[in-house]
CSV table of C-alpha atoms in Angstrom, one decimal:
chain,number,residue,atom,x,y,z
A,1,MET,CA,16.2,-0.7,9.1
A,2,ASP,CA,13.5,0.8,11.3
A,3,TYR,CA,9.9,-0.1,10.2
A,4,LEU,CA,6.9,2.1,10.9
A,5,TRP,CA,4.7,-1.0,10.7
A,6,GLN,CA,5.1,-4.7,10.2
A,7,ASP,CA,2.8,-7.7,10.4
A,8,ARG,CA,2.3,-11.2,8.9
A,9,ARG,CA,-0.5,-12.6,6.9
A,10,ARG,CA,-2.8,-14.4,9.4
A,11,ILE,CA,-4.9,-17.5,9.2
A,12,PHE,CA,-7.8,-17.6,11.7
A,13,GLY,CA,-6.2,-14.5,13.2
A,14,LEU,CA,-2.9,-16.2,13.9
A,15,PRO,CA,0.4,-15.2,12.3
A,16,ILE,CA,1.3,-18.7,11.1
A,17,THR,CA,2.1,-18.0,7.5
A,18,PHE,CA,5.4,-17.2,5.7
A,19,THR,CA,4.1,-13.9,4.3
A,20,ARG,CA,5.5,-10.8,6.0
A,21,TYR,CA,4.7,-7.2,5.4
A,22,ALA,CA,6.6,-4.1,6.5
A,23,MET,CA,6.5,-0.4,5.8
A,24,SER,CA,9.4,2.1,6.2
A,25,GLU,CA,9.2,5.8,5.7
A,26,ASP,CA,9.5,5.5,1.9
A,27,ARG,CA,8.8,1.9,0.9
A,28,LEU,CA,6.3,-1.0,1.4
A,29,PHE,CA,7.8,-4.5,1.6
A,30,VAL,CA,6.3,-8.0,1.1
A,31,GLU,CA,8.3,-11.2,1.6
A,32,THR,CA,6.9,-14.6,1.0
A,33,GLY,CA,8.2,-18.1,1.4
A,34,LEU,CA,10.3,-20.2,3.8
A,35,VAL,CA,12.8,-22.0,1.6
A,36,ASN,CA,12.5,-19.9,-1.6
A,37,LEU,CA,12.1,-16.3,-0.5
A,38,HIS,CA,10.4,-13.8,-2.8
A,39,ALA,CA,10.7,-10.1,-1.8
A,40,GLU,CA,8.8,-7.2,-3.4
A,41,GLU,CA,8.8,-3.6,-2.6
A,42,ILE,CA,7.0,-0.5,-3.7
A,43,LEU,CA,8.2,3.0,-3.4
A,44,LEU,CA,5.4,4.9,-1.5
A,45,TYR,CA,5.6,8.0,-3.8
A,46,ARG,CA,4.4,5.7,-6.7
A,47,VAL,CA,1.2,4.6,-4.9
A,48,ARG,CA,-1.9,5.7,-6.8
A,49,ASP,CA,-4.8,4.3,-4.8
A,50,ILE,CA,-5.4,2.5,-1.5
A,51,SER,CA,-8.5,0.5,-0.6
A,52,LEU,CA,-9.8,-1.6,2.3
A,53,SER,CA,-11.9,-4.7,2.3
A,54,ILE,CA,-13.0,-6.7,5.3
A,55,HIS,CA,-15.4,-9.6,4.6
A,56,LEU,CA,-17.4,-11.4,7.3
A,57,GLY,CA,-14.8,-14.2,7.9
A,58,GLN,CA,-12.1,-11.5,8.4
A,59,ARG,CA,-14.3,-9.5,10.8
A,60,ILE,CA,-14.8,-12.6,12.9
A,61,PHE,CA,-11.0,-12.9,13.4
A,62,GLY,CA,-10.2,-9.2,13.6
A,63,VAL,CA,-8.3,-8.9,10.3
A,64,GLY,CA,-8.8,-7.3,6.9
A,65,SER,CA,-7.0,-6.6,3.6
A,66,VAL,CA,-5.6,-3.4,2.2
A,67,THR,CA,-5.1,-3.2,-1.6
A,68,VAL,CA,-2.4,-0.8,-2.9
A,69,VAL,CA,-2.4,0.2,-6.6
A,70,SER,CA,0.8,1.8,-7.8
A,71,ALA,CA,2.7,2.9,-10.8
A,72,ASP,CA,5.2,0.2,-10.2
A,73,ARG,CA,5.7,-2.0,-13.2
A,74,THR,CA,6.6,-5.3,-11.4
A,75,ALA,CA,3.9,-5.1,-8.8
A,76,PRO,CA,1.1,-2.7,-9.9
A,77,THR,CA,-1.3,-4.1,-7.4
A,78,LEU,CA,-0.3,-5.4,-4.0
A,79,VAL,CA,-2.7,-6.8,-1.5
A,80,LEU,CA,-1.8,-6.9,2.2
A,81,ARG,CA,-4.0,-9.9,3.0
A,82,ASP,CA,-5.4,-10.8,6.4
A,83,ILE,CA,-3.6,-8.2,8.5
A,84,ARG,CA,-4.4,-6.9,12.0
A,85,ASN,CA,-5.9,-3.4,12.3
A,86,PRO,CA,-6.5,-2.9,8.6
A,87,ARG,CA,-8.1,0.5,9.0
A,88,GLU,CA,-5.2,1.9,11.0
A,89,VAL,CA,-2.7,0.4,8.5
A,90,LYS,CA,-4.6,2.0,5.6
A,91,GLU,CA,-4.5,5.4,7.3
A,92,LEU,CA,-0.8,5.1,8.2
A,93,LEU,CA,-0.1,4.1,4.6
A,94,HIS,CA,-2.0,7.0,3.3
A,95,GLU,CA,-0.1,9.5,5.5
A,96,GLN,CA,3.2,8.0,4.5
A,97,VAL,CA,2.3,8.1,0.8
A,98,GLU,CA,1.3,11.8,1.0
A,99,ALA,CA,4.5,12.6,2.9
A,100,ALA,CA,6.6,10.7,0.4
A,101,LYS,CA,5.0,12.6,-2.5
A,102,THR,CA,5.4,15.9,-0.7
A,103,ARG,CA,9.1,15.2,-0.1
A,104,ARG,CA,9.5,14.5,-3.8
A,105,LYS,CA,7.3,17.5,-4.8
A,106,LEU,CA,5.1,15.3,-7.0
A,107,ARG,CA,1.7,16.7,-6.1
A,108,LEU,CA,1.2,19.2,-9.0
A,109,GLY,CA,2.8,16.9,-11.6
A,110,GLU,CA,0.7,14.0,-10.5
A,111,LEU,CA,-2.5,16.0,-10.7
A,112,MET,CA,-1.6,17.2,-14.2
A,113,HIS,CA,-0.8,13.7,-15.3
A,114,ASP,CA,-4.2,12.5,-14.0
A,115,MET,CA,-6.2,15.2,-15.9
A,116,PRO,CA,-8.4,13.8,-18.7
A,117,ASP,CA,-7.4,14.7,-22.3
A,118,GLY,CA,-8.7,18.2,-23.2
A,119,MET,CA,-8.7,19.5,-19.6
A,120,ASP,CA,-6.4,22.0,-18.0
A,121,ALA,CA,-5.2,22.2,-14.4
A,122,ASP,CA,-8.4,24.1,-13.3
A,123,GLY,CA,-10.6,21.3,-14.5
A,124,GLU,CA,-11.8,23.5,-17.4
A,125,GLU,CA,-12.1,22.2,-20.9
A,126,ASP,CA,-9.1,23.2,-23.0
A,127,PHE,CA,-10.2,24.4,-26.5
């Protein structure tokens, strides 16, 4: 499989952990463990929100964390901890999520689903 991005969780900026991250055109993957392997994946079209956090210790070592909130039931929140170039990864992830949603023609349906009760598609109150 060809990955658009891959990295490992880093400690002091070094990839010495057993947590691996990867992103393909339509999925985000996380694998943890050495002896007992645990793999999780999220379909990109199900991603609802992406956020970035970089605390002081991470800035010193040139890493950060990207949090992905999805409609996935097994992993609704997934944190890509201590990765290199977190801003670029967040932007790449955003672009891939938008492309995946466009391919599946989910834009209007998602917007309608996110409307508060009593509102129509134009954001006007529905009487």
